[in-house]
PDB file of C-alpha atoms in Angstrom:
ATOM      1  CA  MET A   1       0.202   0.014   0.095  1.00 48.00           C
ATOM      2  CA  ILE A   2       1.131   2.945  -0.607  1.00 54.00           C
ATOM      3  CA  ALA A   3       1.934   5.704   2.226  1.00 58.00           C
ATOM      4  CA  THR A   4      -0.608   7.903   3.571  1.00 70.00           C
ATOM      5  CA  ASP A   5      -0.230  11.513   3.359  1.00 80.00           C
ATOM      6  CA  ASN A   6      -3.730  13.293   3.725  1.00 82.00           C
ATOM      7  CA  THR A   7      -2.705  16.869   3.517  1.00 85.00           C
ATOM      8  CA  ARG A   8      -1.502  16.417   0.100  1.00 89.00           C
ATOM      9  CA  ALA A   9      -4.332  14.380  -0.754  1.00 89.00           C
ATOM     10  CA  THR A  10      -6.652  17.278   0.285  1.00 87.00           C
ATOM     11  CA  LEU A  11      -5.274  19.449  -2.078  1.00 91.00           C
ATOM     12  CA  LEU A  12      -5.336  17.361  -4.730  1.00 93.00           C
ATOM     13  CA  MET A  13      -8.207  16.379  -4.682  1.00 91.00           C
ATOM     14  CA  VAL A  14      -9.725  20.225  -4.298  1.00 92.00           C
ATOM     15  CA  GLY A  15      -7.778  20.795  -7.252  1.00 94.00           C
ATOM     16  CA  SER A  16      -9.380  17.838  -9.371  1.00 93.00           C
ATOM     17  CA  MET A  17     -13.029  19.038  -8.522  1.00 92.00           C
ATOM     18  CA  LEU A  18     -12.299  22.082  -9.966  1.00 95.00           C
ATOM     19  CA  ALA A  19     -11.268  20.940 -12.873  1.00 96.00           C
ATOM     20  CA  PHE A  20     -13.725  18.239 -13.085  1.00 92.00           C
ATOM     21  CA  ALA A  21     -16.477  21.257 -12.818  1.00 95.00           C
ATOM     22  CA  PHE A  22     -15.099  22.737 -15.630  1.00 96.00           C
ATOM     23  CA  GLU A  23     -14.677  19.532 -17.893  1.00 94.00           C
ATOM     24  CA  ASP A  24     -18.719  19.308 -17.106  1.00 94.00           C
ATOM     25  CA  LEU A  25     -18.946  22.776 -18.277  1.00 95.00           C
ATOM     26  CA  PHE A  26     -17.187  21.590 -21.669  1.00 96.00           C
ATOM     27  CA  LEU A  27     -18.744  18.367 -22.010  1.00 94.00           C
ATOM     28  CA  LYS A  28     -22.559  19.385 -21.613  1.00 94.00           C
ATOM     29  CA  ARG A  29     -22.242  21.833 -24.459  1.00 94.00           C
ATOM     30  CA  ALA A  30     -20.693  19.048 -26.385  1.00 93.00           C
ATOM     31  CA  ALA A  31     -23.282  16.469 -25.606  1.00 92.00           C
ATOM     32  CA  SER A  32     -26.586  18.612 -26.054  1.00 90.00           C
ATOM     33  CA  VAL A  33     -25.457  18.700 -29.556  1.00 91.00           C
ATOM     34  CA  ILE A  34     -23.295  15.312 -30.154  1.00 92.00           C
ATOM     35  CA  PRO A  35     -24.162  12.143 -29.283  1.00 94.00           C
ATOM     36  CA  PRO A  36     -22.932  11.067 -25.247  1.00 94.00           C
ATOM     37  CA  GLY A  37     -21.866   7.695 -26.755  1.00 95.00           C
ATOM     38  CA  GLN A  38     -19.717   9.515 -29.744  1.00 96.00           C
ATOM     39  CA  VAL A  39     -18.218  12.481 -26.788  1.00 95.00           C
ATOM     40  CA  ILE A  40     -17.398   9.393 -24.827  1.00 95.00           C
ATOM     41  CA  ALA A  41     -15.621   7.473 -27.141  1.00 96.00           C
ATOM     42  CA  MET A  42     -13.857  10.207 -28.592  1.00 95.00           C
ATOM     43  CA  MET A  43     -12.685  11.700 -25.331  1.00 93.00           C
ATOM     44  CA  GLY A  44     -11.605   7.942 -24.011  1.00 94.00           C
ATOM     45  CA  ALA A  45      -9.277   7.482 -27.429  1.00 95.00           C
ATOM     46  CA  ALA A  46      -7.830  10.532 -27.056  1.00 94.00           C
ATOM     47  CA  GLY A  47      -7.317  10.668 -22.953  1.00 91.00           C
ATOM     48  CA  ALA A  48      -6.214   7.295 -23.235  1.00 94.00           C
ATOM     49  CA  ALA A  49      -3.425   8.033 -26.299  1.00 94.00           C
ATOM     50  CA  CYS A  50      -2.161  10.969 -23.778  1.00 92.00           C
ATOM     51  CA  PHE A  51      -1.918   9.180 -20.900  1.00 89.00           C
ATOM     52  CA  TRP A  52      -0.617   5.886 -23.002  1.00 93.00           C
ATOM     53  CA  LEU A  53       2.192   7.979 -23.771  1.00 93.00           C
ATOM     54  CA  VAL A  54       3.555   9.419 -20.224  1.00 90.00           C
ATOM     55  CA  ALA A  55       3.068   5.836 -19.081  1.00 90.00           C
ATOM     56  CA  LEU A  56       5.224   4.400 -21.169  1.00 91.00           C
ATOM     57  CA  ARG A  57       7.858   7.324 -20.503  1.00 91.00           C
ATOM     58  CA  ARG A  58       7.739   6.692 -16.622  1.00 89.00           C
ATOM     59  CA  GLY A  59       8.213   2.644 -17.725  1.00 90.00           C
ATOM     60  CA  GLU A  60       4.681   2.140 -16.970  1.00 90.00           C
ATOM     61  CA  PRO A  61       3.792  -0.892 -19.124  1.00 91.00           C
ATOM     62  CA  ILE A  62      -0.222  -0.341 -20.317  1.00 92.00           C
ATOM     63  CA  LEU A  63      -0.590  -4.018 -22.131  1.00 88.00           C
ATOM     64  CA  CYS A  64       0.570  -6.292 -18.753  1.00 88.00           C
ATOM     65  CA  ARG A  65      -0.476  -8.961 -16.461  1.00 85.00           C
ATOM     66  CA  ALA A  66      -1.736  -7.013 -13.679  1.00 83.00           C
ATOM     67  CA  ALA A  67      -4.277  -4.639 -15.889  1.00 84.00           C
ATOM     68  CA  LEU A  68      -6.611  -8.300 -15.497  1.00 84.00           C
ATOM     69  CA  SER A  69      -6.078  -8.159 -12.054  1.00 85.00           C
ATOM     70  CA  PRO A  70      -9.472  -8.125 -10.485  1.00 86.00           C
ATOM     71  CA  ALA A  71      -9.303  -4.685  -8.670  1.00 85.00           C
ATOM     72  CA  ALA A  72      -7.901  -3.418 -11.984  1.00 87.00           C
ATOM     73  CA  LEU A  73     -10.779  -4.797 -14.111  1.00 89.00           C
ATOM     74  CA  ILE A  74     -13.066  -3.702 -11.548  1.00 90.00           C
ATOM     75  CA  ARG A  75     -11.861  -0.158 -11.414  1.00 90.00           C
ATOM     76  CA  ALA A  76     -11.972  -0.247 -15.486  1.00 90.00           C
ATOM     77  CA  LEU A  77     -15.113  -1.633 -15.606  1.00 92.00           C
ATOM     78  CA  SER A  78     -16.701   0.670 -13.029  1.00 93.00           C
ATOM     79  CA  GLU A  79     -15.163   3.722 -14.654  1.00 89.00           C
ATOM     80  CA  ALA A  80     -16.912   2.770 -18.077  1.00 92.00           C
ATOM     81  CA  VAL A  81     -20.584   2.672 -16.759  1.00 94.00           C
ATOM     82  CA  ALA A  82     -20.062   5.496 -14.940  1.00 94.00           C
ATOM     83  CA  THR A  83     -18.998   7.537 -17.247  1.00 92.00           C
ATOM     84  CA  MET A  84     -22.153   6.223 -19.593  1.00 94.00           C
ATOM     85  CA  LEU A  85     -24.681   7.348 -16.929  1.00 94.00           C
ATOM     86  CA  TYR A  86     -22.882  10.521 -16.043  1.00 92.00           C
ATOM     87  CA  VAL A  87     -22.045  11.967 -19.529  1.00 93.00           C
ATOM     88  CA  THR A  88     -25.772  10.706 -20.752  1.00 93.00           C
ATOM     89  CA  ALA A  89     -27.337  12.393 -17.944  1.00 93.00           C
ATOM     90  CA  LEU A  90     -25.193  15.804 -18.253  1.00 91.00           C
ATOM     91  CA  ALA A  91     -26.965  16.262 -21.472  1.00 91.00           C
ATOM     92  CA  LEU A  92     -30.253  15.796 -20.590  1.00 91.00           C
ATOM     93  CA  ILE A  93     -30.354  17.493 -17.161  1.00 92.00           C
ATOM     94  CA  PRO A  94     -29.284  21.087 -15.619  1.00 93.00           C
ATOM     95  CA  LEU A  95     -25.146  20.927 -14.888  1.00 94.00           C
ATOM     96  CA  SER A  96     -26.110  22.435 -10.640  1.00 93.00           C
ATOM     97  CA  VAL A  97     -28.909  19.707 -10.659  1.00 92.00           C
ATOM     98  CA  ASN A  98     -26.120  16.784 -11.511  1.00 92.00           C
ATOM     99  CA  SER A  99     -23.553  18.397  -9.589  1.00 92.00           C
ATOM    100  CA  ALA A 100     -25.428  18.417  -6.807  1.00 92.00           C
ATOM    101  CA  LEU A 101     -26.401  15.208  -6.852  1.00 91.00           C
ATOM    102  CA  LEU A 102     -22.832  13.749  -7.446  1.00 87.00           C
ATOM    103  CA  GLN A 103     -22.681  15.186  -4.117  1.00 85.00           C
ATOM    104  CA  ALA A 104     -23.655  12.149  -2.453  1.00 87.00           C
ATOM    105  CA  SER A 105     -20.305  10.245  -4.050  1.00 79.00           C
ATOM    106  CA  PRO A 106     -18.415  10.798  -0.440  1.00 75.00           C
ATOM    107  CA  LEU A 107     -21.592   9.494   1.584  1.00 83.00           C
ATOM    108  CA  VAL A 108     -21.113   5.904  -0.779  1.00 86.00           C
ATOM    109  CA  VAL A 109     -17.680   6.026  -0.352  1.00 79.00           C
ATOM    110  CA  THR A 110     -17.320   5.910   3.200  1.00 79.00           C
ATOM    111  CA  MET A 111     -20.399   3.165   3.462  1.00 85.00           C
ATOM    112  CA  GLY A 112     -18.756   1.400   0.781  1.00 82.00           C
ATOM    113  CA  ALA A 113     -15.580   1.774   2.898  1.00 79.00           C
ATOM    114  CA  ALA A 114     -17.086   0.253   6.044  1.00 82.00           C
ATOM    115  CA  LEU A 115     -19.003  -2.438   4.583  1.00 81.00           C
ATOM    116  CA  PHE A 116     -16.361  -3.615   2.379  1.00 76.00           C
ATOM    117  CA  LEU A 117     -12.817  -2.198   3.559  1.00 72.00           C
ATOM    118  CA  GLY A 118     -13.616  -2.712   7.311  1.00 75.00           C
ATOM    119  CA  GLU A 119     -13.217   0.674   8.001  1.00 75.00           C
ATOM    120  CA  PRO A 120     -15.407   1.320  11.267  1.00 75.00           C
ATOM    121  CA  VAL A 121     -18.226   3.815  10.999  1.00 78.00           C
ATOM    122  CA  GLY A 122     -20.611   4.009  14.038  1.00 78.00           C
ATOM    123  CA  TRP A 123     -24.030   4.789  14.183  1.00 79.00           C
ATOM    124  CA  ARG A 124     -23.847   8.877  14.190  1.00 83.00           C
ATOM    125  CA  ARG A 125     -22.252   8.351  10.782  1.00 82.00           C
ATOM    126  CA  TRP A 126     -24.436   5.624   9.451  1.00 86.00           C
ATOM    127  CA  SER A 127     -27.227   8.176  10.628  1.00 91.00           C
ATOM    128  CA  ALA A 128     -25.623  11.067   8.489  1.00 88.00           C
ATOM    129  CA  ILE A 129     -25.267   8.597   5.448  1.00 87.00           C
ATOM    130  CA  LEU A 130     -29.637   8.419   5.871  1.00 91.00           C
ATOM    131  CA  VAL A 131     -30.241  12.257   6.053  1.00 92.00           C
ATOM    132  CA  GLY A 132     -27.664  13.045   3.219  1.00 90.00           C
ATOM    133  CA  PHE A 133     -29.590  10.090   1.350  1.00 88.00           C
ATOM    134  CA  ALA A 134     -32.522  12.096   2.014  1.00 92.00           C
ATOM    135  CA  GLY A 135     -31.050  15.080   0.695  1.00 92.00           C
ATOM    136  CA  VAL A 136     -30.929  13.379  -2.633  1.00 91.00           C
ATOM    137  CA  ILE A 137     -34.278  12.949  -2.515  1.00 90.00           C
ATOM    138  CA  VAL A 138     -34.910  16.827  -2.296  1.00 91.00           C
ATOM    139  CA  ILE A 139     -33.317  17.702  -4.724  1.00 91.00           C
ATOM    140  CA  LEU A 140     -34.629  14.848  -7.563  1.00 88.00           C
ATOM    141  CA  ARG A 141     -38.046  15.594  -5.849  1.00 85.00           C
ATOM    142  CA  PRO A 142     -39.410  12.514  -7.230  1.00 81.00           C
ATOM    143  CA  PHE A 143     -43.244  13.356  -5.805  1.00 75.00           C
ATOM    144  CA  GLY A 144     -43.026  16.325  -7.590  1.00 69.00           C
ATOM    145  CA  ALA A 145     -43.908  18.190 -11.278  1.00 67.00           C
ATOM    146  CA  GLY A 146     -39.926  19.112 -11.286  1.00 67.00           C
ATOM    147  CA  PHE A 147     -38.968  15.583 -11.107  1.00 75.00           C
ATOM    148  CA  GLU A 148     -35.870  15.106 -13.356  1.00 76.00           C
ATOM    149  CA  ALA A 149     -35.785  11.390 -14.088  1.00 82.00           C
ATOM    150  CA  ALA A 150     -32.851  11.449 -15.788  1.00 86.00           C
ATOM    151  CA  GLY A 151     -31.608  12.033 -12.613  1.00 91.00           C
ATOM    152  CA  LEU A 152     -31.781   8.592 -11.535  1.00 92.00           C
ATOM    153  CA  LEU A 153     -29.387   8.151 -13.937  1.00 93.00           C
ATOM    154  CA  THR A 154     -26.699  10.335 -11.800  1.00 93.00           C
ATOM    155  CA  VAL A 155     -27.100   8.875  -8.625  1.00 92.00           C
ATOM    156  CA  ALA A 156     -26.694   5.299 -10.624  1.00 94.00           C
ATOM    157  CA  CYS A 157     -23.187   6.902 -11.207  1.00 94.00           C
ATOM    158  CA  VAL A 158     -22.763   7.732  -7.873  1.00 91.00           C
ATOM    159  CA  VAL A 159     -22.862   3.977  -6.786  1.00 91.00           C
ATOM    160  CA  VAL A 160     -20.150   2.650  -9.284  1.00 93.00           C
ATOM    161  CA  LEU A 161     -18.158   5.745  -8.628  1.00 88.00           C
ATOM    162  CA  ALA A 162     -17.685   4.594  -5.292  1.00 88.00           C
ATOM    163  CA  ALA A 163     -16.859   1.061  -6.443  1.00 87.00           C
ATOM    164  CA  ARG A 164     -13.894   2.546  -8.631  1.00 86.00           C
ATOM    165  CA  ASP A 165     -13.141   4.884  -5.242  1.00 81.00           C
ATOM    166  CA  LEU A 166     -12.572   1.755  -3.396  1.00 84.00           C
ATOM    167  CA  ALA A 167     -10.972  -0.567  -6.258  1.00 84.00           C
ATOM    168  CA  THR A 168      -8.039   2.383  -6.532  1.00 80.00           C
ATOM    169  CA  ARG A 169      -7.637   2.553  -2.715  1.00 78.00           C
ATOM    170  CA  VAL A 170      -7.010  -1.301  -2.654  1.00 78.00           C
ATOM    171  CA  MET A 171      -4.768  -1.020  -5.438  1.00 79.00           C
ATOM    172  CA  PRO A 172      -1.281  -2.370  -5.248  1.00 77.00           C
ATOM    173  CA  ALA A 173       1.721   0.571  -5.224  1.00 75.00           C
ATOM    174  CA  SER A 174       3.430  -1.619  -7.873  1.00 79.00           C
ATOM    175  CA  ILE A 175       0.508  -0.217 -10.401  1.00 83.00           C
ATOM    176  CA  GLY A 176       1.487   3.642 -11.277  1.00 83.00           C
ATOM    177  CA  THR A 177      -1.303   6.003 -11.309  1.00 79.00           C
ATOM    178  CA  PHE A 178      -0.625   6.500 -15.128  1.00 84.00           C
ATOM    179  CA  GLN A 179      -1.270   2.571 -15.492  1.00 89.00           C
ATOM    180  CA  LEU A 180      -4.718   2.907 -13.928  1.00 86.00           C
ATOM    181  CA  THR A 181      -5.607   5.903 -15.869  1.00 84.00           C
ATOM    182  CA  THR A 182      -4.887   4.978 -19.353  1.00 91.00           C
ATOM    183  CA  TRP A 183      -6.969   1.687 -18.578  1.00 91.00           C
ATOM    184  CA  ALA A 184      -9.600   3.686 -17.465  1.00 89.00           C
ATOM    185  CA  TYR A 185      -9.424   5.763 -20.733  1.00 91.00           C
ATOM    186  CA  LEU A 186      -9.306   2.771 -23.202  1.00 94.00           C
ATOM    187  CA  ALA A 187     -12.714   1.349 -21.176  1.00 94.00           C
ATOM    188  CA  MET A 188     -14.588   4.268 -22.148  1.00 94.00           C
ATOM    189  CA  VAL A 189     -13.632   3.904 -25.805  1.00 96.00           C
ATOM    190  CA  PRO A 190     -15.887   0.175 -25.924  1.00 95.00           C
ATOM    191  CA  ALA A 191     -18.456   2.171 -23.717  1.00 94.00           C
ATOM    192  CA  GLY A 192     -19.056   4.558 -25.803  1.00 95.00           C
ATOM    193  CA  ILE A 193     -19.435   2.577 -29.166  1.00 96.00           C
ATOM    194  CA  ILE A 194     -22.202   0.598 -27.172  1.00 95.00           C
ATOM    195  CA  LEU A 195     -24.172   3.553 -25.607  1.00 94.00           C
ATOM    196  CA  MET A 196     -24.683   4.489 -29.336  1.00 95.00           C
ATOM    197  CA  GLY A 197     -25.702   0.795 -30.051  1.00 95.00           C
ATOM    198  CA  ILE A 198     -28.060   1.193 -27.370  1.00 92.00           C
ATOM    199  CA  ALA A 199     -29.200   4.814 -27.991  1.00 90.00           C
ATOM    200  CA  GLY A 200     -29.638   4.127 -32.372  1.00 92.00           C
ATOM    201  CA  THR A 201     -27.212   7.137 -32.642  1.00 90.00           C
ATOM    202  CA  ALA A 202     -24.854   7.396 -35.687  1.00 90.00           C
ATOM    203  CA  PRO A 203     -21.482   9.154 -35.233  1.00 90.00           C
ATOM    204  CA  GLN A 204     -22.016  12.726 -36.417  1.00 90.00           C
ATOM    205  CA  THR A 205     -19.713  15.868 -38.199  1.00 90.00           C
ATOM    206  CA  MET A 206     -18.811  18.133 -35.428  1.00 87.00           C
ATOM    207  CA  GLU A 207     -18.870  21.942 -35.544  1.00 90.00           C
ATOM    208  CA  PRO A 208     -15.548  24.167 -35.012  1.00 92.00           C
ATOM    209  CA  ALA A 209     -16.971  24.928 -31.575  1.00 92.00           C
ATOM    210  CA  ARG A 210     -18.176  21.583 -30.507  1.00 92.00           C
ATOM    211  CA  LEU A 211     -14.788  19.887 -31.212  1.00 93.00           C
ATOM    212  CA  LEU A 212     -13.176  22.760 -28.905  1.00 95.00           C
ATOM    213  CA  ASP A 213     -15.185  21.950 -26.571  1.00 95.00           C
ATOM    214  CA  LEU A 214     -14.558  18.069 -26.421  1.00 94.00           C
ATOM    215  CA  THR A 215     -10.402  19.833 -26.166  1.00 95.00           C
ATOM    216  CA  PHE A 216     -11.228  21.396 -23.551  1.00 96.00           C
ATOM    217  CA  ALA A 217     -13.074  18.749 -22.198  1.00 94.00           C
ATOM    218  CA  LEU A 218     -10.021  16.393 -22.302  1.00 92.00           C
ATOM    219  CA  MET A 219      -7.317  18.857 -21.339  1.00 94.00           C
ATOM    220  CA  THR A 220      -9.379  19.583 -17.934  1.00 95.00           C
ATOM    221  CA  GLY A 221     -10.706  15.766 -17.878  1.00 87.00           C
ATOM    222  CA  LEU A 222      -7.009  14.644 -17.921  1.00 84.00           C
ATOM    223  CA  VAL A 223      -5.736  17.008 -14.791  1.00 90.00           C
ATOM    224  CA  GLY A 224      -8.571  16.184 -12.508  1.00 90.00           C
ATOM    225  CA  TYR A 225      -8.730  12.158 -13.599  1.00 79.00           C
ATOM    226  CA  TRP A 226      -4.901  11.912 -12.732  1.00 82.00           C
ATOM    227  CA  ALA A 227      -5.605  14.198  -9.583  1.00 89.00           C
ATOM    228  CA  VAL A 228      -8.255  12.300  -7.955  1.00 85.00           C
ATOM    229  CA  THR A 229      -6.494   9.010  -8.706  1.00 77.00           C
ATOM    230  CA  ALA A 230      -3.660   9.951  -6.819  1.00 83.00           C
ATOM    231  CA  ALA A 231      -5.417  11.835  -4.194  1.00 88.00           C
ATOM    232  CA  MET A 232      -7.057   8.832  -3.833  1.00 79.00           C
ATOM    233  CA  ARG A 233      -4.631   6.352  -3.233  1.00 78.00           C
ATOM    234  CA  LEU A 234      -2.133   8.640  -1.059  1.00 84.00           C
ATOM    235  CA  GLY A 235      -5.240   9.843   1.348  1.00 82.00           C
ATOM    236  CA  GLU A 236      -7.816   7.807   3.938  1.00 77.00           C
ATOM    237  CA  VAL A 237     -11.385   7.561   2.060  1.00 70.00           C
ATOM    238  CA  SER A 238     -13.042   8.677   5.063  1.00 67.00           C
ATOM    239  CA  VAL A 239     -10.625  12.094   5.234  1.00 76.00           C
ATOM    240  CA  VAL A 240     -10.465  13.102   1.272  1.00 81.00           C
ATOM    241  CA  ALA A 241     -13.678  11.651  -0.169  1.00 72.00           C
ATOM    242  CA  PRO A 242     -15.434  14.966   1.966  1.00 74.00           C
ATOM    243  CA  PHE A 243     -13.395  17.745  -0.487  1.00 82.00           C
ATOM    244  CA  ARG A 244     -15.258  16.218  -3.434  1.00 77.00           C
ATOM    245  CA  TYR A 245     -17.998  19.082  -2.219  1.00 82.00           C
ATOM    246  CA  THR A 246     -16.319  21.399  -3.353  1.00 89.00           C
ATOM    247  CA  ARG A 247     -17.028  20.128  -6.922  1.00 89.00           C
ATOM    248  CA  LEU A 248     -20.597  21.973  -6.265  1.00 91.00           C
ATOM    249  CA  VAL A 249     -19.159  24.973  -6.015  1.00 92.00           C
ATOM    250  CA  PHE A 250     -17.269  25.575  -8.736  1.00 95.00           C
ATOM    251  CA  ALA A 251     -20.007  23.702 -10.858  1.00 95.00           C
ATOM    252  CA  MET A 252     -22.701  25.998  -9.409  1.00 94.00           C
ATOM    253  CA  ILE A 253     -20.445  29.321 -10.238  1.00 94.00           C
ATOM    254  CA  LEU A 254     -19.724  28.294 -13.868  1.00 95.00           C
ATOM    255  CA  ALA A 255     -23.370  26.932 -14.642  1.00 95.00           C
ATOM    256  CA  MET A 256     -24.726  30.537 -13.755  1.00 95.00           C
ATOM    257  CA  LEU A 257     -22.350  32.565 -15.431  1.00 94.00           C
ATOM    258  CA  PHE A 258     -21.687  30.530 -18.533  1.00 93.00           C
ATOM    259  CA  LEU A 259     -25.135  28.106 -18.701  1.00 93.00           C
ATOM    260  CA  GLY A 260     -27.711  30.962 -17.627  1.00 93.00           C
ATOM    261  CA  GLU A 261     -29.022  28.277 -14.447  1.00 93.00           C
ATOM    262  CA  ARG A 262     -30.166  29.409 -11.632  1.00 92.00           C
ATOM    263  CA  PRO A 263     -30.836  27.124  -8.708  1.00 90.00           C
ATOM    264  CA  ASP A 264     -34.264  26.867  -7.173  1.00 90.00           C
ATOM    265  CA  PHE A 265     -34.716  26.869  -3.187  1.00 91.00           C
ATOM    266  CA  LEU A 266     -34.913  22.872  -3.217  1.00 90.00           C
ATOM    267  CA  THR A 267     -31.552  22.218  -5.199  1.00 91.00           C
ATOM    268  CA  TYR A 268     -30.188  24.623  -2.326  1.00 92.00           C
ATOM    269  CA  ALA A 269     -31.915  22.490   0.353  1.00 94.00           C
ATOM    270  CA  GLY A 270     -30.954  19.422  -0.731  1.00 92.00           C
ATOM    271  CA  SER A 271     -27.707  20.259  -1.330  1.00 93.00           C
ATOM    272  CA  ALA A 272     -27.047  21.482   1.948  1.00 94.00           C
ATOM    273  CA  LEU A 273     -28.546  18.221   3.884  1.00 93.00           C
ATOM    274  CA  VAL A 274     -25.843  16.308   1.656  1.00 90.00           C
ATOM    275  CA  ILE A 275     -23.003  18.524   2.215  1.00 90.00           C
ATOM    276  CA  GLY A 276     -24.078  19.178   6.221  1.00 91.00           C
ATOM    277  CA  SER A 277     -23.816  15.620   6.527  1.00 89.00           C
ATOM    278  CA  GLY A 278     -20.461  14.590   4.797  1.00 82.00           C
ATOM    279  CA  LEU A 279     -18.956  17.340   6.953  1.00 82.00           C
ATOM    280  CA  TYR A 280     -20.723  15.284  10.033  1.00 85.00           C
ATOM    281  CA  THR A 281     -19.315  12.391   8.857  1.00 78.00           C
ATOM    282  CA  PHE A 282     -15.590  13.729   8.275  1.00 74.00           C
ATOM    283  CA  TRP A 283     -15.961  15.758  11.834  1.00 78.00           C
ATOM    284  CA  ARG A 284     -16.805  12.379  13.579  1.00 76.00           C
ATOM    285  CA  GLU A 285     -14.035  10.560  11.525  1.00 71.00           C
ATOM    286  CA  THR A 286     -11.357  13.153  12.816  1.00 70.00           C
ATOM    287  CA  ARG A 287     -12.418  13.019  16.036  1.00 74.00           C
ATOM    288  CA  ARG A 288     -12.231   9.724  16.220  1.00 70.00           C
ATOM    289  CA  LYS A 289      -8.692   9.160  15.212  1.00 68.00           C
ATOM    290  CA  SER A 290      -8.033  11.783  17.734  1.00 68.00           C
ATOM    291  CA  LEU A 291      -9.323  10.141  20.929  1.00 67.00           C
ATOM    292  CA  SER A 292      -7.881   6.980  19.284  1.00 66.00           C
ATOM    293  CA  LYS A 293      -4.218   8.162  19.661  1.00 64.00           C
ATOM    294  CA  ARG A 294      -5.129   9.814  22.794  1.00 62.00           C
ATOM    295  CA  GLY A 295      -5.683   6.268  24.208  1.00 60.00           C
ATOM    296  CA  ARG A 296      -2.606   4.891  22.479  1.00 58.00           C
ATOM    297  CA  ALA A 297      -0.510   7.928  24.145  1.00 52.00           C
ATOM    298  CA  GLY A 298      -2.024   6.776  27.487  1.00 48.00           C
TER     299      GLY A 298
END
């Protein structure tokens, strides 16, 4: 396992969330015109090519036996499925709503870390997780006229992303970050093709503006993807994951500035529940570790 450095991991996580917020902006502009499957396949191919070159320069082989390890396969498959769900939702619902729903990810990761990695989670944090899920329901408003059915795609994406992050954490230290990232981008290519087949859409010729959107999305996505992968490998899941919430702040600002979106009260209220519950779980985890250290010292 890689040595833990929570401070550096936190900075990487915040930086990655800023990059991903910009990526979402550019992807939404592109996927609103171009079939989402085509966007995913093109992003996957371009991203894989970039990271493959970097991996080779660092002496990290891509076509190797480690790529077929259970953790690596789960991670790549999770990335492919999550991207299919997320980009499709991004094309259908407001960026601010999509980003708000995505904030449930740290709660699901904390739950998964307790269930599958054996990390201790007490009843207070379990209660906070339930409150966070209530916030997701408020954002979705499933029983109201404003229900966004496509938001369920983002909810499903959150669950799949948790599997990706947990698989990243248990990955052997011998597997390089650029190897992991290249494998994930390679998995996006068939995922995009499959999505186009399911949707029955054919590739479209892109206007220069949309090609520019995809180029900027690729650049910001590459930076964000490397940073979040490094953060999840370097820091403790329960400490680093809550800082994903900064993505909502960045995304809402960009959505208002460039897309003219104005989130309503329920979106803000649900986001507050999700973020508040996540920050509480972070505080509980910090307090638990502090008491544990005092106990050992005594």
